[in-house]
PDB file of C-alpha atoms in Angstrom:
ATOM      1  CA  LEU A 127     105.910  72.639  96.557  1.00  0.00           C
ATOM      2  CA  ALA A 128     108.841  74.936  97.158  1.00  0.00           C
ATOM      3  CA  LYS A 129     107.850  78.265  98.652  1.00  0.00           C
ATOM      4  CA  THR A 130     109.800  81.333  97.632  1.00  0.00           C
ATOM      5  CA  THR A 131     110.667  84.452  99.586  1.00  0.00           C
ATOM      6  CA  GLN A 132     111.649  87.723  97.923  1.00  0.00           C
ATOM      7  CA  PRO A 133     112.053  91.307  99.131  1.00  0.00           C
ATOM      8  CA  ILE A 134     108.826  93.239  98.813  1.00  0.00           C
ATOM      9  CA  SER A 135     110.449  96.212  97.135  1.00  0.00           C
ATOM     10  CA  MET A 136     113.761  97.607  95.940  1.00  0.00           C
ATOM     11  CA  ASP A 137     114.925 100.976  94.674  1.00  0.00           C
ATOM     12  CA  SER A 138     117.830 101.764  92.394  1.00  0.00           C
ATOM     13  CA  TYR A 139     119.078 104.330  89.896  1.00  0.00           C
ATOM     14  CA  GLU A 140     119.537 104.289  86.168  1.00  0.00           C
ATOM     15  CA  GLY A 141     122.778 102.706  85.054  1.00  0.00           C
ATOM     16  CA  GLN A 142     123.209 100.617  88.200  1.00  0.00           C
ATOM     17  CA  GLU A 143     123.265  96.845  88.404  1.00  0.00           C
ATOM     18  CA  VAL A 144     120.334  95.440  90.359  1.00  0.00           C
ATOM     19  CA  ASN A 145     120.366  92.083  92.102  1.00  0.00           C
ATOM     20  CA  ILE A 146     117.143  90.547  93.400  1.00  0.00           C
ATOM     21  CA  THR A 147     117.532  87.507  95.594  1.00  0.00           C
ATOM     22  CA  CYS A 148     114.950  84.773  96.004  1.00  0.00           C
ATOM     23  CA  SER A 149     115.044  82.206  98.795  1.00  0.00           C
ATOM     24  CA  HIS A 150     113.698  78.693  98.142  1.00  0.00           C
ATOM     25  CA  ASN A 151     114.932  76.438 100.935  1.00  0.00           C
ATOM     26  CA  ASN A 152     112.708  73.485 100.015  1.00  0.00           C
ATOM     27  CA  ILE A 153     113.548  73.306  96.316  1.00  0.00           C
ATOM     28  CA  ALA A 154     113.205  69.789  94.904  1.00  0.00           C
ATOM     29  CA  THR A 155     115.761  67.945  92.796  1.00  0.00           C
ATOM     30  CA  ASN A 156     113.814  68.376  89.546  1.00  0.00           C
ATOM     31  CA  ASP A 157     112.789  71.983  90.156  1.00  0.00           C
ATOM     32  CA  TYR A 158     113.943  74.860  88.010  1.00  0.00           C
ATOM     33  CA  ILE A 159     113.966  78.531  89.002  1.00  0.00           C
ATOM     34  CA  THR A 160     112.048  80.868  86.715  1.00  0.00           C
ATOM     35  CA  TRP A 161     111.707  84.639  86.817  1.00  0.00           C
ATOM     36  CA  TYR A 162     108.881  86.712  85.377  1.00  0.00           C
ATOM     37  CA  GLN A 163     108.599  90.470  84.902  1.00  0.00           C
ATOM     38  CA  GLN A 164     105.319  92.372  85.107  1.00  0.00           C
ATOM     39  CA  PHE A 165     104.810  95.946  83.976  1.00  0.00           C
ATOM     40  CA  PRO A 166     101.806  97.920  85.225  1.00  0.00           C
ATOM     41  CA  SER A 167      98.566  96.948  83.506  1.00  0.00           C
ATOM     42  CA  GLN A 168     100.205  94.039  81.692  1.00  0.00           C
ATOM     43  CA  GLY A 169     100.461  90.316  82.212  1.00  0.00           C
ATOM     44  CA  PRO A 170     103.771  88.868  83.437  1.00  0.00           C
ATOM     45  CA  ARG A 171     106.348  87.841  80.879  1.00  0.00           C
ATOM     46  CA  PHE A 172     109.072  85.219  81.113  1.00  0.00           C
ATOM     47  CA  ILE A 173     112.582  86.590  81.681  1.00  0.00           C
ATOM     48  CA  ILE A 174     114.912  83.722  82.449  1.00  0.00           C
ATOM     49  CA  GLN A 175     115.105  80.197  83.801  1.00  0.00           C
ATOM     50  CA  GLY A 176     117.909  78.152  85.299  1.00  0.00           C
ATOM     51  CA  TYR A 177     118.738  74.984  87.189  1.00  0.00           C
ATOM     52  CA  LYS A 178     122.231  75.584  88.558  1.00  0.00           C
ATOM     53  CA  THR A 179     125.291  77.840  88.314  1.00  0.00           C
ATOM     54  CA  LYS A 180     124.728  80.715  85.917  1.00  0.00           C
ATOM     55  CA  VAL A 181     122.411  81.465  83.034  1.00  0.00           C
ATOM     56  CA  THR A 182     122.598  84.611  80.924  1.00  0.00           C
ATOM     57  CA  ASN A 183     120.420  85.982  78.165  1.00  0.00           C
ATOM     58  CA  GLU A 184     119.949  89.353  76.516  1.00  0.00           C
ATOM     59  CA  VAL A 185     117.827  90.624  79.395  1.00  0.00           C
ATOM     60  CA  ALA A 186     119.328  89.287  82.616  1.00  0.00           C
ATOM     61  CA  SER A 187     121.576  86.823  84.393  1.00  0.00           C
ATOM     62  CA  LEU A 188     120.532  84.230  86.920  1.00  0.00           C
ATOM     63  CA  PHE A 189     122.974  83.013  89.551  1.00  0.00           C
ATOM     64  CA  ILE A 190     122.251  79.813  91.448  1.00  0.00           C
ATOM     65  CA  PRO A 191     124.655  78.558  94.160  1.00  0.00           C
ATOM     66  CA  ALA A 192     125.531  74.910  94.528  1.00  0.00           C
ATOM     67  CA  ASP A 193     122.972  74.228  97.277  1.00  0.00           C
ATOM     68  CA  ARG A 194     120.224  75.813  95.112  1.00  0.00           C
ATOM     69  CA  LYS A 195     118.456  77.175  98.200  1.00  0.00           C
ATOM     70  CA  SER A 196     118.495  80.655  96.755  1.00  0.00           C
ATOM     71  CA  SER A 197     118.951  82.415  93.433  1.00  0.00           C
ATOM     72  CA  THR A 198     119.783  85.932  92.300  1.00  0.00           C
ATOM     73  CA  LEU A 199     118.354  87.718  89.308  1.00  0.00           C
ATOM     74  CA  SER A 200     120.832  90.288  88.034  1.00  0.00           C
ATOM     75  CA  LEU A 201     119.770  93.171  85.801  1.00  0.00           C
ATOM     76  CA  PRO A 202     122.774  94.994  84.344  1.00  0.00           C
ATOM     77  CA  ARG A 203     122.688  98.769  83.902  1.00  0.00           C
ATOM     78  CA  VAL A 204     119.011  99.265  84.590  1.00  0.00           C
ATOM     79  CA  SER A 205     116.919 101.972  82.974  1.00  0.00           C
ATOM     80  CA  LEU A 206     113.602 103.551  83.896  1.00  0.00           C
ATOM     81  CA  SER A 207     111.862 100.958  81.738  1.00  0.00           C
ATOM     82  CA  ASP A 208     112.993  98.200  84.103  1.00  0.00           C
ATOM     83  CA  THR A 209     110.580  99.506  86.730  1.00  0.00           C
ATOM     84  CA  ALA A 210     108.313  96.504  87.244  1.00  0.00           C
ATOM     85  CA  VAL A 211     107.384  93.683  89.582  1.00  0.00           C
ATOM     86  CA  TYR A 212     109.649  90.634  89.420  1.00  0.00           C
ATOM     87  CA  TYR A 213     108.407  87.177  90.424  1.00  0.00           C
ATOM     88  CA  CYS A 214     110.524  84.178  91.323  1.00  0.00           C
ATOM     89  CA  LEU A 215     108.897  80.787  90.742  1.00  0.00           C
ATOM     90  CA  VAL A 216     110.196  77.326  91.511  1.00  0.00           C
ATOM     91  CA  GLY A 217     108.872  74.189  89.863  1.00  0.00           C
ATOM     92  CA  ASP A 218     109.437  71.299  87.529  1.00  0.00           C
ATOM     93  CA  PRO A 219     108.822  72.383  83.913  1.00  0.00           C
ATOM     94  CA  LEU A 220     108.216  68.763  82.958  1.00  0.00           C
ATOM     95  CA  TYR A 221     105.217  68.731  85.264  1.00  0.00           C
ATOM     96  CA  SER A 222     103.152  71.740  84.414  1.00  0.00           C
ATOM     97  CA  SER A 223     100.236  71.159  86.704  1.00  0.00           C
ATOM     98  CA  ALA A 224      99.071  74.525  87.898  1.00  0.00           C
ATOM     99  CA  SER A 225      99.741  73.457  91.456  1.00  0.00           C
ATOM    100  CA  LYS A 226     103.357  74.117  90.570  1.00  0.00           C
ATOM    101  CA  ILE A 227     102.736  77.528  89.058  1.00  0.00           C
ATOM    102  CA  ILE A 228     102.073  79.734  92.059  1.00  0.00           C
ATOM    103  CA  PHE A 229     103.009  83.385  91.979  1.00  0.00           C
ATOM    104  CA  GLY A 230     103.974  85.056  95.228  1.00  0.00           C
ATOM    105  CA  SER A 231     103.826  88.781  95.838  1.00  0.00           C
ATOM    106  CA  GLY A 232     106.980  89.481  93.854  1.00  0.00           C
ATOM    107  CA  THR A 233     109.537  92.274  94.237  1.00  0.00           C
ATOM    108  CA  ARG A 234     108.495  95.745  93.200  1.00  0.00           C
ATOM    109  CA  LEU A 235     111.548  97.361  91.601  1.00  0.00           C
ATOM    110  CA  SER A 236     111.579 101.132  91.189  1.00  0.00           C
ATOM    111  CA  ILE A 237     114.261 102.780  89.075  1.00  0.00           C
ATOM    112  CA  ARG A 238     114.961 106.475  89.529  1.00  0.00           C
ATOM    113  CA  PRO A 239     116.713 108.876  87.133  1.00  0.00           C
TER     114      PRO A 239
ATOM    115  CA  ASN B 904     100.164  85.419  65.577  1.00  0.00           C
ATOM    116  CA  ALA B 905      97.946  86.929  68.283  1.00  0.00           C
ATOM    117  CA  GLY B 906      99.155  84.785  71.222  1.00  0.00           C
ATOM    118  CA  VAL B 907      96.694  84.985  74.134  1.00  0.00           C
ATOM    119  CA  THR B 908      93.683  87.246  73.672  1.00  0.00           C
ATOM    120  CA  GLN B 909      91.219  88.189  76.403  1.00  0.00           C
ATOM    121  CA  THR B 910      87.800  89.720  75.907  1.00  0.00           C
ATOM    122  CA  PRO B 911      86.436  91.987  77.147  1.00  0.00           C
ATOM    123  CA  LYS B 912      89.276  94.186  78.393  1.00  0.00           C
ATOM    124  CA  PHE B 913      87.031  96.244  80.650  1.00  0.00           C
ATOM    125  CA  ARG B 914      83.667  95.565  82.233  1.00  0.00           C
ATOM    126  CA  VAL B 915      81.536  97.120  84.952  1.00  0.00           C
ATOM    127  CA  LEU B 916      78.916  94.951  86.613  1.00  0.00           C
ATOM    128  CA  LYS B 917      76.314  95.423  89.297  1.00  0.00           C
ATOM    129  CA  THR B 918      76.222  93.058  92.241  1.00  0.00           C
ATOM    130  CA  GLY B 919      74.369  89.892  91.315  1.00  0.00           C
ATOM    131  CA  GLN B 920      74.902  90.166  87.564  1.00  0.00           C
ATOM    132  CA  SER B 921      76.606  87.438  85.614  1.00  0.00           C
ATOM    133  CA  MET B 922      79.243  87.567  82.930  1.00  0.00           C
ATOM    134  CA  THR B 923      81.797  85.481  81.061  1.00  0.00           C
ATOM    135  CA  LEU B 924      85.401  86.286  80.260  1.00  0.00           C
ATOM    136  CA  LEU B 925      86.832  84.663  77.163  1.00  0.00           C
ATOM    137  CA  CYS B 926      90.433  83.622  76.721  1.00  0.00           C
ATOM    138  CA  ALA B 927      91.614  82.489  73.306  1.00  0.00           C
ATOM    139  CA  GLN B 928      95.080  81.231  72.359  1.00  0.00           C
ATOM    140  CA  ASP B 929      96.388  80.387  68.919  1.00  0.00           C
ATOM    141  CA  MET B 930      99.561  78.556  69.971  1.00  0.00           C
ATOM    142  CA  ASN B 931      98.018  75.089  70.284  1.00  0.00           C
ATOM    143  CA  HIS B 932      98.798  75.062  74.012  1.00  0.00           C
ATOM    144  CA  GLU B 933      97.427  72.289  76.188  1.00  0.00           C
ATOM    145  CA  TYR B 934      97.424  74.096  79.521  1.00  0.00           C
ATOM    146  CA  MET B 935      95.409  77.205  80.263  1.00  0.00           C
ATOM    147  CA  TYR B 936      94.964  79.211  83.464  1.00  0.00           C
ATOM    148  CA  TRP B 937      92.903  81.995  84.961  1.00  0.00           C
ATOM    149  CA  TYR B 938      94.492  84.278  87.583  1.00  0.00           C
ATOM    150  CA  ARG B 939      93.190  87.301  89.403  1.00  0.00           C
ATOM    151  CA  GLN B 940      95.312  90.185  90.599  1.00  0.00           C
ATOM    152  CA  ASP B 941      94.103  92.669  93.165  1.00  0.00           C
ATOM    153  CA  PRO B 942      95.764  96.113  93.409  1.00  0.00           C
ATOM    154  CA  GLY B 943      99.339  95.891  94.681  1.00  0.00           C
ATOM    155  CA  MET B 944      99.151  92.126  95.029  1.00  0.00           C
ATOM    156  CA  GLY B 945     100.546  89.102  93.265  1.00  0.00           C
ATOM    157  CA  LEU B 946      98.591  86.742  91.024  1.00  0.00           C
ATOM    158  CA  ARG B 947      96.289  84.145  92.500  1.00  0.00           C
ATOM    159  CA  LEU B 948      95.221  81.083  90.549  1.00  0.00           C
ATOM    160  CA  ILE B 949      91.458  80.672  90.140  1.00  0.00           C
ATOM    161  CA  HIS B 950      91.027  77.654  87.846  1.00  0.00           C
ATOM    162  CA  TYR B 951      93.102  75.865  85.284  1.00  0.00           C
ATOM    163  CA  SER B 952      92.800  73.289  82.512  1.00  0.00           C
ATOM    164  CA  VAL B 953      95.261  70.655  81.368  1.00  0.00           C
ATOM    165  CA  GLY B 954      93.428  69.934  78.139  1.00  0.00           C
ATOM    166  CA  GLU B 955      90.201  70.186  76.192  1.00  0.00           C
ATOM    167  CA  GLY B 956      87.245  69.108  78.299  1.00  0.00           C
ATOM    168  CA  THR B 957      89.134  69.246  81.607  1.00  0.00           C
ATOM    169  CA  THR B 958      89.161  71.856  84.364  1.00  0.00           C
ATOM    170  CA  ALA B 959      90.445  71.999  87.917  1.00  0.00           C
ATOM    171  CA  LYS B 960      90.352  74.333  90.907  1.00  0.00           C
ATOM    172  CA  GLY B 961      93.209  76.593  91.834  1.00  0.00           C
ATOM    173  CA  GLU B 962      93.848  78.637  94.967  1.00  0.00           C
ATOM    174  CA  VAL B 963      90.703  80.816  94.915  1.00  0.00           C
ATOM    175  CA  PRO B 964      87.962  79.061  92.901  1.00  0.00           C
ATOM    176  CA  ASP B 965      84.874  80.079  94.888  1.00  0.00           C
ATOM    177  CA  GLY B 966      82.393  82.217  92.963  1.00  0.00           C
ATOM    178  CA  TYR B 967      83.810  81.263  89.562  1.00  0.00           C
ATOM    179  CA  ASN B 968      83.146  78.555  87.007  1.00  0.00           C
ATOM    180  CA  VAL B 969      85.139  77.624  83.924  1.00  0.00           C
ATOM    181  CA  SER B 970      84.775  75.608  80.750  1.00  0.00           C
ATOM    182  CA  ARG B 971      87.186  74.341  78.115  1.00  0.00           C
ATOM    183  CA  LEU B 972      85.009  73.041  75.319  1.00  0.00           C
ATOM    184  CA  LYS B 973      87.613  73.817  72.656  1.00  0.00           C
ATOM    185  CA  LYS B 974      91.362  73.521  73.081  1.00  0.00           C
ATOM    186  CA  GLN B 975      91.974  77.133  72.093  1.00  0.00           C
ATOM    187  CA  ASN B 976      89.357  78.685  74.397  1.00  0.00           C
ATOM    188  CA  PHE B 977      89.075  78.897  78.185  1.00  0.00           C
ATOM    189  CA  LEU B 978      86.011  80.659  79.605  1.00  0.00           C
ATOM    190  CA  LEU B 979      85.721  82.119  83.089  1.00  0.00           C
ATOM    191  CA  GLY B 980      82.213  82.742  84.391  1.00  0.00           C
ATOM    192  CA  LEU B 981      80.851  84.734  87.279  1.00  0.00           C
ATOM    193  CA  GLU B 982      77.299  83.591  88.010  1.00  0.00           C
ATOM    194  CA  SER B 983      76.482  86.242  90.613  1.00  0.00           C
ATOM    195  CA  ALA B 984      79.107  88.968  90.776  1.00  0.00           C
ATOM    196  CA  ALA B 985      80.164  90.414  94.133  1.00  0.00           C
ATOM    197  CA  PRO B 986      82.232  93.533  94.911  1.00  0.00           C
ATOM    198  CA  SER B 987      84.982  91.243  96.238  1.00  0.00           C
ATOM    199  CA  GLN B 988      85.451  90.023  92.679  1.00  0.00           C
ATOM    200  CA  THR B 989      86.583  93.442  91.510  1.00  0.00           C
ATOM    201  CA  SER B 990      90.020  92.691  90.131  1.00  0.00           C
ATOM    202  CA  VAL B 991      92.155  92.342  87.036  1.00  0.00           C
ATOM    203  CA  TYR B 992      91.863  88.889  85.504  1.00  0.00           C
ATOM    204  CA  PHE B 993      94.699  87.356  83.531  1.00  0.00           C
ATOM    205  CA  CYS B 994      94.585  84.310  81.338  1.00  0.00           C
ATOM    206  CA  ALA B 995      97.727  82.329  80.542  1.00  0.00           C
ATOM    207  CA  SER B 996      98.673  79.275  78.536  1.00  0.00           C
ATOM    208  CA  THR B 997     101.629  76.964  78.110  1.00  0.00           C
ATOM    209  CA  LEU B 998     102.688  73.931  76.118  1.00  0.00           C
ATOM    210  CA  GLN B 999     102.594  70.344  77.271  1.00  0.00           C
ATOM    211  CA  GLN B1000     106.106  70.127  78.575  1.00  0.00           C
ATOM    212  CA  GLY B1001     108.845  68.015  77.143  1.00  0.00           C
ATOM    213  CA  ALA B1002     112.547  67.740  77.808  1.00  0.00           C
ATOM    214  CA  GLY B1003     114.196  71.113  77.358  1.00  0.00           C
ATOM    215  CA  ASP B1004     110.944  73.036  77.622  1.00  0.00           C
ATOM    216  CA  THR B1005     110.976  75.949  80.023  1.00  0.00           C
ATOM    217  CA  GLY B1006     107.275  75.731  80.794  1.00  0.00           C
ATOM    218  CA  GLU B1007     107.011  79.406  79.902  1.00  0.00           C
ATOM    219  CA  LEU B1008     103.628  80.926  80.591  1.00  0.00           C
ATOM    220  CA  PHE B1009     102.195  83.267  77.978  1.00  0.00           C
ATOM    221  CA  PHE B1010      99.791  85.835  79.379  1.00  0.00           C
ATOM    222  CA  GLY B1011      96.989  87.890  77.934  1.00  0.00           C
ATOM    223  CA  GLU B1012      96.737  91.623  78.486  1.00  0.00           C
ATOM    224  CA  GLY B1013      94.202  91.279  81.271  1.00  0.00           C
ATOM    225  CA  SER B1014      90.535  92.044  81.810  1.00  0.00           C
ATOM    226  CA  ARG B1015      89.664  94.735  84.341  1.00  0.00           C
ATOM    227  CA  LEU B1016      86.407  93.949  86.108  1.00  0.00           C
ATOM    228  CA  THR B1017      84.603  96.292  88.493  1.00  0.00           C
ATOM    229  CA  VAL B1018      81.608  95.107  90.487  1.00  0.00           C
ATOM    230  CA  LEU B1019      79.519  97.874  92.018  1.00  0.00           C
TER     231      LEU B1019
END
Protein backbone atom coordinates (compact mmCIF):
# COMPACT_ATOMS: atom_id res chain seq x y z
CA LEU A 1 0.00 0.00 0.00
CA ALA A 2 1.57 3.24 -1.13
CA LYS A 3 1.59 5.91 1.55
CA THR A 4 1.14 9.50 0.49
CA THR A 5 2.57 12.69 1.95
CA GLN A 6 1.04 16.11 1.33
CA PRO A 7 1.51 19.55 2.88
CA ILE A 8 -0.85 20.10 5.77
CA SER A 9 -1.99 23.49 4.56
CA MET A 10 -1.52 26.07 1.83
CA ASP A 11 -2.65 29.65 1.33
CA SER A 12 -3.16 31.53 -1.91
CA TYR A 13 -5.09 34.42 -3.43
CA GLU A 14 -7.91 34.61 -5.90
CA GLY A 15 -6.80 34.42 -9.50
CA GLN A 16 -3.55 32.61 -8.73
CA GLU A 17 -2.57 29.14 -9.88
CA VAL A 18 -2.21 26.69 -7.01
CA ASN A 19 -0.07 23.58 -7.14
CA ILE A 20 -0.38 20.90 -4.47
CA THR A 21 2.26 18.21 -4.51
CA CYS A 22 1.80 14.69 -3.21
CA SER A 23 4.69 12.31 -2.54
CA HIS A 24 4.16 8.56 -3.03
CA ASN A 25 7.58 6.91 -3.12
CA ASN A 26 6.26 3.35 -2.92
CA ILE A 27 3.69 3.56 -5.71
CA ALA A 28 3.07 0.20 -7.39
CA THR A 29 3.06 -0.48 -11.12
CA ASN A 30 -0.74 -0.78 -11.34
CA ASP A 31 -1.52 2.14 -9.05
CA TYR A 32 -3.27 5.27 -10.20
CA ILE A 33 -3.20 8.65 -8.46
CA THR A 34 -6.58 10.11 -7.54
CA TRP A 35 -7.45 13.45 -6.00
CA TYR A 36 -10.56 14.30 -3.99
CA GLN A 37 -11.87 17.67 -2.83
CA GLN A 38 -13.82 18.16 0.39
CA PHE A 39 -15.76 21.28 1.30
CA PRO A 40 -16.72 21.92 4.93
CA SER A 41 -19.64 19.80 6.09
CA GLN A 42 -19.68 17.78 2.88
CA GLY A 43 -18.34 14.43 1.77
CA PRO A 44 -15.29 14.35 -0.52
CA ARG A 45 -15.83 14.44 -4.25
CA PHE A 46 -13.66 13.06 -7.04
CA ILE A 47 -11.63 15.67 -8.93
CA ILE A 48 -9.18 13.91 -11.19
CA GLN A 49 -7.23 10.71 -11.72
CA GLY A 50 -4.10 9.88 -13.67
CA TYR A 51 -1.45 7.25 -14.26
CA LYS A 52 1.40 9.12 -15.93
CA THR A 53 2.34 12.39 -17.66
CA LYS A 54 -0.52 14.86 -17.65
CA VAL A 55 -4.28 14.70 -17.28
CA THR A 56 -6.57 17.71 -17.59
CA ASN A 57 -10.27 18.18 -17.05
CA GLU A 58 -12.57 21.13 -16.53
CA VAL A 59 -11.58 21.45 -12.88
CA ALA A 60 -7.86 20.74 -12.63
CA SER A 61 -4.70 19.31 -14.13
CA LEU A 62 -2.63 16.47 -12.76
CA PHE A 63 1.07 16.25 -13.52
CA ILE A 64 2.92 12.99 -12.94
CA PRO A 65 6.68 12.72 -13.63
CA ALA A 66 8.20 9.68 -15.28
CA ASP A 67 9.26 8.02 -12.00
CA ARG A 68 5.70 8.46 -10.63
CA LYS A 69 7.03 8.99 -7.10
CA SER A 70 5.14 12.24 -6.82
CA SER A 71 2.28 14.09 -8.47
CA THR A 72 1.06 17.67 -8.59
CA LEU A 73 -2.53 18.82 -8.62
CA SER A 74 -2.81 22.16 -10.38
CA LEU A 75 -5.80 24.45 -9.90
CA PRO A 76 -5.80 27.31 -12.41
CA ARG A 77 -6.98 30.77 -11.37
CA VAL A 78 -8.45 29.80 -8.03
CA SER A 79 -11.45 31.51 -6.48
CA LEU A 80 -12.76 31.68 -2.93
CA SER A 81 -14.92 28.65 -3.67
CA ASP A 82 -11.81 26.50 -4.09
CA THR A 83 -11.18 26.74 -0.35
CA ALA A 84 -11.33 23.09 0.68
CA VAL A 85 -9.31 20.09 1.79
CA TYR A 86 -7.63 18.15 -1.01
CA TYR A 87 -6.74 14.47 -0.63
CA CYS A 88 -4.26 12.50 -2.70
CA LEU A 89 -4.90 8.76 -2.90
CA VAL A 90 -2.87 6.05 -4.58
CA GLY A 91 -4.28 2.67 -5.53
CA ASP A 92 -5.31 0.26 -8.22
CA PRO A 93 -8.84 1.08 -9.44
CA LEU A 94 -9.20 -2.48 -10.70
CA TYR A 95 -8.87 -3.70 -7.13
CA SER A 96 -11.28 -1.71 -5.07
CA SER A 97 -10.81 -3.40 -1.76
CA ALA A 98 -11.13 -0.76 0.90
CA SER A 99 -7.62 -1.54 2.06
CA LYS A 100 -6.59 0.47 -0.97
CA ILE A 101 -8.86 3.40 -0.25
CA ILE A 102 -7.19 5.14 2.67
CA PHE A 103 -7.52 8.87 3.11
CA GLY A 104 -4.68 10.73 4.76
CA SER A 105 -5.02 14.10 6.43
CA GLY A 106 -5.14 16.00 3.14
CA THR A 107 -4.05 19.55 2.33
CA ARG A 108 -6.17 22.37 3.66
CA LEU A 109 -6.21 25.06 0.97
CA SER A 110 -7.31 28.56 1.94
CA ILE A 111 -7.98 31.14 -0.75
CA ARG A 112 -8.00 34.82 0.18
CA PRO A 113 -9.55 37.74 -1.72
CA ASN B 1 -31.21 10.05 -9.01
CA ALA B 2 -30.46 10.55 -5.31
CA GLY B 3 -26.95 8.99 -5.26
CA VAL B 4 -25.89 8.19 -1.68
CA THR B 5 -28.32 9.12 1.07
CA GLN B 6 -27.57 9.00 4.79
CA THR B 7 -30.09 9.10 7.60
CA PRO B 8 -30.26 10.65 10.07
CA LYS B 9 -28.18 13.76 9.34
CA PHE B 10 -27.93 14.76 12.99
CA ARG B 11 -28.26 12.81 16.21
CA VAL B 12 -27.46 13.38 19.87
CA LEU B 13 -27.02 10.35 22.09
CA LYS B 14 -26.28 9.74 25.74
CA THR B 15 -23.41 7.48 26.70
CA GLY B 16 -24.50 3.86 26.55
CA GLN B 17 -27.37 4.37 24.11
CA SER B 18 -27.51 2.54 20.83
CA MET B 19 -28.36 3.72 17.36
CA THR B 20 -28.13 2.80 13.69
CA LEU B 21 -27.06 4.95 10.76
CA LEU B 22 -28.52 4.05 7.40
CA CYS B 23 -26.78 4.48 4.08
CA ALA B 24 -28.73 3.94 0.89
CA GLN B 25 -27.43 4.13 -2.68
CA ASP B 26 -29.40 3.90 -5.90
CA MET B 27 -26.49 3.42 -8.30
CA ASN B 28 -26.33 -0.38 -8.08
CA HIS B 29 -22.84 -0.16 -6.57
CA GLU B 30 -21.19 -3.28 -5.21
CA TYR B 31 -18.82 -1.66 -2.73
CA MET B 32 -19.91 0.42 0.23
CA TYR B 33 -17.92 2.05 3.03
CA TRP B 34 -18.34 3.80 6.34
CA TYR B 35 -15.82 6.48 7.36
CA ARG B 36 -15.62 8.74 10.36
CA GLN B 37 -14.11 12.20 10.37
CA ASP B 38 -13.15 13.99 13.55
CA PRO B 39 -12.78 17.80 13.55
CA GLY B 40 -9.80 18.96 11.49
CA MET B 41 -8.84 15.40 10.60
CA GLY B 42 -8.94 13.18 7.56
CA LEU B 43 -11.33 10.28 7.01
CA ARG B 44 -10.79 6.98 8.74
CA LEU B 45 -12.33 3.77 7.45
CA ILE B 46 -14.56 1.95 9.94
CA HIS B 47 -16.06 -0.97 7.98
CA TYR B 48 -16.71 -1.78 4.38
CA SER B 49 -18.62 -4.23 2.20
CA VAL B 50 -17.73 -5.70 -1.17
CA GLY B 51 -21.21 -7.02 -1.84
CA GLU B 52 -24.56 -8.00 -0.41
CA GLY B 53 -24.16 -10.17 2.67
CA THR B 54 -20.47 -9.36 3.15
CA THR B 55 -18.72 -6.98 5.54
CA ALA B 56 -15.14 -6.41 6.62
CA LYS B 57 -13.21 -4.34 9.14
CA GLY B 58 -11.40 -1.17 8.24
CA GLU B 59 -8.90 0.92 10.19
CA VAL B 60 -11.05 1.72 13.26
CA PRO B 61 -13.80 -0.93 13.62
CA ASP B 62 -13.99 -1.21 17.42
CA GLY B 63 -17.33 -0.16 18.90
CA TYR B 64 -19.19 -0.44 15.60
CA ASN B 65 -21.09 -3.16 13.77
CA VAL B 66 -22.39 -3.20 10.22
CA SER B 67 -24.78 -5.16 8.04
CA ARG B 68 -25.42 -5.36 4.31
CA LEU B 69 -28.61 -7.35 3.95
CA LYS B 70 -29.59 -5.59 0.73
CA LYS B 71 -27.20 -4.43 -1.97
CA GLN B 72 -28.44 -0.85 -1.81
CA ASN B 73 -28.24 -0.46 1.98
CA PHE B 74 -25.31 -0.43 4.40
CA LEU B 75 -26.12 0.00 8.10
CA LEU B 76 -23.70 1.18 10.77
CA GLY B 77 -24.60 0.38 14.36
CA LEU B 78 -23.35 1.65 17.68
CA GLU B 79 -24.38 -0.78 20.41
CA SER B 80 -23.21 1.31 23.36
CA ALA B 81 -22.26 4.84 22.35
CA ALA B 82 -19.23 6.53 23.92
CA PRO B 83 -18.14 10.19 23.81
CA SER B 84 -15.13 9.11 21.73
CA GLN B 85 -17.56 8.22 18.97
CA THR B 86 -18.64 11.83 18.56
CA SER B 87 -17.81 12.48 14.93
CA VAL B 88 -19.16 13.03 11.45
CA TYR B 89 -19.87 9.76 9.68
CA PHE B 90 -19.68 9.46 5.92
CA CYS B 91 -20.92 6.64 3.77
CA ALA B 92 -19.51 6.04 0.30
CA SER B 93 -20.04 3.61 -2.55
CA THR B 94 -18.36 2.62 -5.78
CA LEU B 95 -18.82 0.26 -8.70
CA GLN B 96 -17.18 -3.10 -9.14
CA GLN B 97 -14.20 -1.97 -11.14
CA GLY B 98 -13.51 -2.84 -14.71
CA ALA B 99 -10.95 -1.68 -17.23
CA GLY B 100 -11.15 2.07 -17.63
CA ASP B 101 -13.04 2.59 -14.39
CA THR B 102 -11.65 5.26 -12.11
CA GLY B 103 -12.92 3.62 -8.94
CA GLU B 104 -14.55 6.92 -8.05
CA LEU B 105 -16.08 7.01 -4.60
CA PHE B 106 -19.47 8.66 -4.23
CA PHE B 107 -20.11 10.08 -0.78
CA GLY B 108 -23.20 10.92 1.19
CA GLU B 109 -23.65 14.26 2.91
CA GLY B 110 -22.62 12.93 6.29
CA SER B 111 -24.26 12.21 9.62
CA ARG B 112 -23.19 14.32 12.59
CA LEU B 113 -23.29 12.31 15.80
CA THR B 114 -22.75 13.75 19.28
CA VAL B 115 -22.44 11.47 22.29
CA LEU B 116 -22.85 13.19 25.64
